Coordinates of N, CA and C in Angstrom, one line a residue:
M1 N 105.3 70.9 105.6 CA 105.8 70.7 106.9 C 107.0 71.6 107.2
A2 N 107.8 71.8 106.2 CA 109.0 72.6 106.4 C 108.6 74.1 106.5
A3 N 107.5 74.5 105.8 CA 107.1 75.9 105.9 C 106.5 76.1 107.3
A4 N 105.7 75.2 107.8 CA 105.1 75.3 109.1 C 106.2 75.4 110.2
K5 N 107.3 74.6 110.0 CA 108.4 74.6 111.0 C 109.1 75.9 110.9
N6 N 109.3 76.5 109.7 CA 110.0 77.8 109.6 C 109.1 78.9 110.2
M7 N 107.8 78.8 110.0 CA 106.9 79.8 110.5 C 106.9 79.7 112.1
A8 N 106.9 78.5 112.6 CA 107.0 78.4 114.1 C 108.3 79.0 114.7
S9 N 109.4 78.7 114.0 CA 110.7 79.2 114.5 C 110.7 80.7 114.4
A10 N 110.1 81.3 113.3 CA 110.1 82.7 113.1 C 109.2 83.4 114.2
L11 N 108.1 82.8 114.5 CA 107.2 83.3 115.5 C 107.9 83.3 116.9
S12 N 108.6 82.2 117.1 CA 109.3 82.1 118.5 C 110.4 83.2 118.6
L13 N 111.1 83.5 117.5 CA 112.1 84.5 117.5 C 111.5 85.9 117.7
L14 N 110.3 86.1 117.0 CA 109.6 87.4 117.2 C 109.1 87.5 118.6
R15 N 108.6 86.4 119.2 CA 108.0 86.4 120.5 C 109.1 86.7 121.6
S16 N 110.3 86.4 121.3 CA 111.4 86.7 122.3 C 111.8 88.2 122.4
Q17 N 111.3 89.0 121.4 CA 111.6 90.4 121.4 C 110.6 91.2 122.3
P18 N 111.1 92.3 122.9 CA 110.3 93.0 123.9 C 109.1 93.8 123.3
S19 N 109.3 94.3 122.1 CA 108.2 95.1 121.5 C 108.0 94.7 120.0
H20 N 106.8 94.9 119.5 CA 106.4 94.5 118.2 C 105.7 95.6 117.5
Y21 N 105.7 95.5 116.1 CA 104.9 96.4 115.3 C 104.2 95.6 114.2
V22 N 103.2 96.2 113.6 CA 102.5 95.5 112.5 C 102.2 96.6 111.4
V23 N 102.2 96.1 110.2 CA 101.7 96.9 109.1 C 100.3 96.3 108.7
A24 N 99.2 97.0 109.0 CA 97.9 96.5 108.8 C 97.1 97.4 107.9
S25 N 96.2 96.8 107.2 CA 95.2 97.6 106.3 C 94.0 97.9 107.1
V26 N 93.6 99.1 107.2 CA 92.4 99.5 107.8 C 91.7 100.5 106.9
V27 N 90.4 100.2 106.5 CA 89.6 101.0 105.6 C 90.4 101.3 104.3
G28 N 91.1 100.2 103.8 CA 91.8 100.3 102.5 C 93.1 101.0 102.5
R29 N 93.7 101.4 103.6 CA 95.0 102.0 103.7 C 95.9 101.3 104.6
R30 N 97.2 101.3 104.3 CA 98.1 100.6 105.2 C 98.6 101.6 106.3
Y31 N 98.8 101.1 107.5 CA 99.3 101.8 108.6 C 100.3 101.1 109.4
L32 N 101.4 101.7 109.8 CA 102.4 101.1 110.6 C 102.0 101.4 112.1
L33 N 101.7 100.3 112.8 CA 101.1 100.4 114.2 C 102.0 99.7 115.2
A34 N 102.0 100.2 116.4 CA 102.6 99.6 117.6 C 101.6 99.7 118.7
Q35 N 101.9 99.0 119.8 CA 101.0 99.0 120.9 C 100.9 100.4 121.5
G36 N 99.7 100.9 121.8 CA 99.6 102.2 122.4 C 99.4 103.3 121.4
D37 N 99.6 103.1 120.1 CA 99.4 104.1 119.1 C 98.0 104.5 119.0
V38 N 97.8 105.8 118.6 CA 96.4 106.3 118.3 C 96.3 106.5 116.8
L39 N 95.3 105.9 116.2 CA 95.1 105.9 114.8 C 93.9 106.7 114.5
T40 N 94.0 107.7 113.6 CA 92.8 108.6 113.2 C 92.4 108.1 111.8
L41 N 91.1 107.7 111.7 CA 90.6 107.2 110.4 C 89.3 108.0 110.0
P42 N 88.9 107.9 108.8 CA 87.6 108.4 108.4 C 86.6 107.7 109.2
R43 N 85.5 108.3 109.5 CA 84.4 107.8 110.4 C 84.0 106.3 110.1
L44 N 84.1 105.5 111.2 CA 83.6 104.1 111.1 C 82.2 104.2 111.7
K45 N 81.2 103.9 110.9 CA 79.8 104.1 111.4 C 79.3 103.0 112.2
D46 N 79.8 101.8 112.1 CA 79.2 100.6 112.8 C 79.9 100.3 114.1
V47 N 80.6 101.3 114.7 CA 81.3 101.0 116.0 C 80.9 102.2 117.0
R48 N 81.0 101.8 118.3 CA 80.7 102.8 119.3 C 82.0 103.1 120.1
V49 N 82.0 104.2 120.9 CA 83.1 104.5 121.7 C 83.2 103.4 122.8
G50 N 84.4 102.8 122.9 CA 84.6 101.8 123.9 C 84.6 100.4 123.3
D51 N 84.1 100.2 122.0 CA 84.2 98.9 121.4 C 85.6 98.5 121.1
T52 N 85.8 97.2 121.1 CA 87.1 96.7 120.7 C 86.9 96.0 119.3
I53 N 87.8 96.3 118.4 CA 87.8 95.7 117.1 C 89.1 95.0 116.8
A54 N 89.0 93.9 116.0 CA 90.2 93.2 115.6 C 90.6 93.6 114.2
L55 N 91.9 93.9 114.1 CA 92.5 94.2 112.8 C 93.0 92.9 112.2
D56 N 92.4 92.4 111.1 CA 92.7 91.1 110.6 C 93.7 91.2 109.4
N57 N 93.7 92.3 108.6 CA 94.5 92.4 107.4 C 95.9 92.9 107.8
V58 N 96.7 91.9 108.3 CA 98.1 92.3 108.7 C 99.0 91.8 107.6
H59 N 99.8 92.8 107.1 CA 100.8 92.5 106.0 C 102.2 92.2 106.5
E60 N 102.5 92.8 107.7 CA 103.9 92.6 108.2 C 103.8 92.6 109.7
L61 N 104.7 91.7 110.3 CA 104.8 91.7 111.8 C 106.3 91.8 112.0
G62 N 106.7 92.6 112.9 CA 108.1 92.8 113.2 C 108.5 93.3 114.5
S63 N 109.8 93.3 114.8 CA 110.4 93.8 116.0 C 111.7 94.5 115.6
R64 N 112.5 94.8 116.6 CA 113.7 95.5 116.3 C 114.7 94.7 115.4
D65 N 114.7 93.4 115.6 CA 115.7 92.5 115.0 C 115.1 91.6 113.9
Y66 N 113.8 91.3 113.9 CA 113.2 90.3 113.1 C 111.9 90.9 112.4
T67 N 111.6 90.4 111.2 CA 110.4 90.8 110.4 C 109.8 89.6 109.7
L68 N 108.5 89.5 109.8 CA 107.8 88.5 109.1 C 106.8 89.2 108.2
R69 N 107.0 88.9 106.9 CA 106.1 89.6 105.8 C 105.2 88.5 105.2
G70 N 104.0 89.0 105.0 CA 103.0 88.1 104.3 C 103.0 88.3 102.8
D71 N 102.4 87.4 102.1 CA 102.4 87.5 100.7 C 100.9 87.2 100.2
P72 N 100.1 88.2 100.2 CA 100.2 89.6 100.7 C 99.9 89.7 102.2
L73 N 99.2 88.7 102.8 CA 98.8 88.9 104.2 C 99.4 87.7 105.0
I74 N 99.6 88.0 106.3 CA 100.0 87.0 107.3 C 98.8 86.3 107.6
P75 N 98.8 84.9 107.8 CA 97.6 84.2 108.2 C 96.9 84.8 109.4
P76 N 95.6 84.9 109.5 CA 94.9 85.6 110.6 C 95.1 84.9 111.9
N77 N 95.4 83.6 112.0 CA 95.6 83.0 113.3 C 97.0 83.2 113.8
T78 N 97.8 83.8 113.1 CA 99.2 84.0 113.5 C 99.4 85.2 114.5
V79 N 98.7 86.3 114.2 CA 98.8 87.5 115.0 C 97.4 88.1 115.3
N80 N 97.2 88.6 116.5 CA 96.0 89.1 116.9 C 96.2 90.6 117.3
V81 N 95.6 91.5 116.5 CA 95.8 92.9 116.8 C 94.4 93.5 117.2
R82 N 94.3 94.0 118.4 CA 93.1 94.6 118.9 C 93.2 96.1 119.1
A83 N 92.2 96.8 118.7 CA 92.1 98.3 118.8 C 90.8 98.6 119.5
T84 N 90.9 99.7 120.3 CA 89.7 100.2 121.1 C 89.3 101.5 120.5
V85 N 88.0 101.8 120.3 CA 87.6 103.0 119.8 C 87.6 104.0 120.9
I86 N 88.3 105.1 120.8 CA 88.4 106.1 121.9 C 87.5 107.3 121.7
E87 N 87.3 107.7 120.4 CA 86.4 108.8 120.2 C 86.0 108.9 118.7
H88 N 84.8 109.6 118.5 CA 84.4 110.0 117.2 C 84.5 111.5 117.3
T89 N 85.2 112.1 116.3 CA 85.4 113.6 116.4 C 85.3 114.2 115.0
K90 N 85.3 115.5 114.9 CA 85.3 116.2 113.6 C 86.5 117.0 113.4
G91 N 86.9 117.1 112.2 CA 88.1 117.9 111.8 C 87.8 119.4 111.8
A92 N 88.8 120.1 111.2 CA 88.6 121.6 111.1 C 87.6 121.9 110.1
L93 N 87.0 123.1 110.2 CA 86.0 123.6 109.2 C 86.7 123.9 107.9
E94 N 86.3 123.3 106.8 CA 86.9 123.5 105.5 C 85.8 124.3 104.7
T95 N 86.2 125.3 104.0 CA 85.3 126.1 103.2 C 85.7 126.0 101.7
V96 N 84.7 125.7 100.9 CA 84.9 125.6 99.4 C 84.0 126.6 98.8
V97 N 84.6 127.4 97.9 CA 83.8 128.5 97.2 C 83.7 128.1 95.7
K98 N 82.5 127.9 95.2 CA 82.3 127.7 93.8 C 81.7 128.9 93.2
F99 N 82.2 129.3 92.0 CA 81.6 130.5 91.4 C 81.8 130.4 89.9
K100 N 80.9 131.2 89.2 CA 81.0 131.3 87.7 C 81.3 132.8 87.5
R101 N 82.4 133.0 86.8 CA 82.8 134.4 86.6 C 81.8 135.2 85.7
R102 N 81.6 136.4 86.1 CA 80.8 137.4 85.3 C 79.3 137.0 85.3
K103 N 78.9 136.0 86.1 CA 77.5 135.6 86.1 C 76.8 135.9 87.5
G104 N 77.5 136.3 88.5 CA 76.9 136.6 89.8 C 76.6 135.3 90.6
Y105 N 77.1 134.1 90.1 CA 76.8 132.9 90.8 C 78.0 132.6 91.8
K106 N 77.6 132.4 93.1 CA 78.6 132.1 94.0 C 78.0 131.2 95.1
L107 N 78.7 130.1 95.4 CA 78.2 129.1 96.3 C 79.3 128.8 97.3
T108 N 79.0 128.9 98.6 CA 80.0 128.6 99.6 C 79.5 127.4 100.3
I109 N 80.4 126.4 100.4 CA 80.2 125.1 101.1 C 81.1 125.0 102.2
H110 N 80.5 124.7 103.4 CA 81.3 124.4 104.6 C 81.2 123.0 105.0
N111 N 82.3 122.4 105.4 CA 82.3 120.9 105.7 C 83.2 120.7 106.9
K112 N 82.8 119.8 107.8 CA 83.7 119.3 108.8 C 83.7 117.8 108.6
Q113 N 84.9 117.2 108.3 CA 85.1 115.8 108.1 C 85.0 115.1 109.5
T114 N 84.3 114.0 109.5 CA 84.2 113.2 110.7 C 85.3 112.1 110.7
Y115 N 85.8 111.9 111.9 CA 86.9 110.9 112.1 C 86.6 110.0 113.3
T116 N 87.2 108.8 113.3 CA 87.2 107.9 114.4 C 88.6 107.7 114.9
K117 N 88.8 107.7 116.2 CA 90.2 107.5 116.7 C 90.2 106.1 117.4
L118 N 91.2 105.4 117.0 CA 91.5 104.1 117.6 C 92.8 104.0 118.4
R119 N 92.8 103.3 119.5 CA 94.1 103.1 120.2 C 94.4 101.6 120.1
I120 N 95.6 101.3 119.7 CA 96.0 99.9 119.6 C 96.2 99.3 120.9
A121 N 95.4 98.4 121.3 CA 95.3 97.9 122.7 C 96.4 96.8 122.9
A122 N 96.5 95.9 121.9 CA 97.5 94.8 122.0 C 97.8 94.2 120.7
I123 N 99.1 93.7 120.6 CA 99.6 92.9 119.5 C 100.0 91.6 120.1
D124 N 99.2 90.5 119.8 CA 99.5 89.2 120.4 C 100.0 88.3 119.3
I125 N 101.1 87.6 119.5 CA 101.6 86.7 118.6 C 101.2 85.3 119.0
A126 N 100.5 84.5 118.2 CA 100.0 83.2 118.6 C 101.1 82.2 118.8
R127 N 100.9 81.4 119.8 CA 101.8 80.3 120.0 C 101.4 79.1 119.2
P128 N 102.4 78.4 118.5 CA 102.1 77.3 117.7 C 101.5 76.1 118.5
P129 N 100.6 75.3 118.0 CA 100.0 74.2 118.8 C 101.1 73.2 119.1
I130 N 101.0 72.6 120.2 CA 102.0 71.5 120.6 C 101.7 70.3 119.8
Q131 N 102.8 69.8 119.2 CA 102.6 68.6 118.4 C 102.6 67.4 119.3
Q132 N 101.6 66.5 119.1 CA 101.5 65.2 119.8 C 102.2 64.1 119.0
F133 N 103.2 63.5 119.5 CA 103.9 62.4 118.8 C 103.3 61.1 119.3
A134 N 103.0 60.2 118.3 CA 102.4 58.9 118.6 C 103.5 57.9 118.8

């Protein structure tokens, strides 16, 4: 009960602040994100441009004055982070040359890494349910 009360008071303090940030895990890496940020990730194959995805693995939620850290994660119903897929793109052309000296063997490999860009649409902090007293 005390932990729930502390969580509710911490969320109300965070909600009173004008802007928020989150530290979230996406594709196995942690990113510091705020609303409107553009995040470039290795290609996500199961999403299309314009899709909205929810980022559920939130490690930290904060503002200028307050921070709420999870151990290791903040409960998923506490904060809702939505991101919109804005494009699928390719990186610069990378060239790798493999060779065996004195053998005449030379192999040139060209590769363009594919990326997905996400824009953080919203960071919503959940309101605690209203307690009904009997």
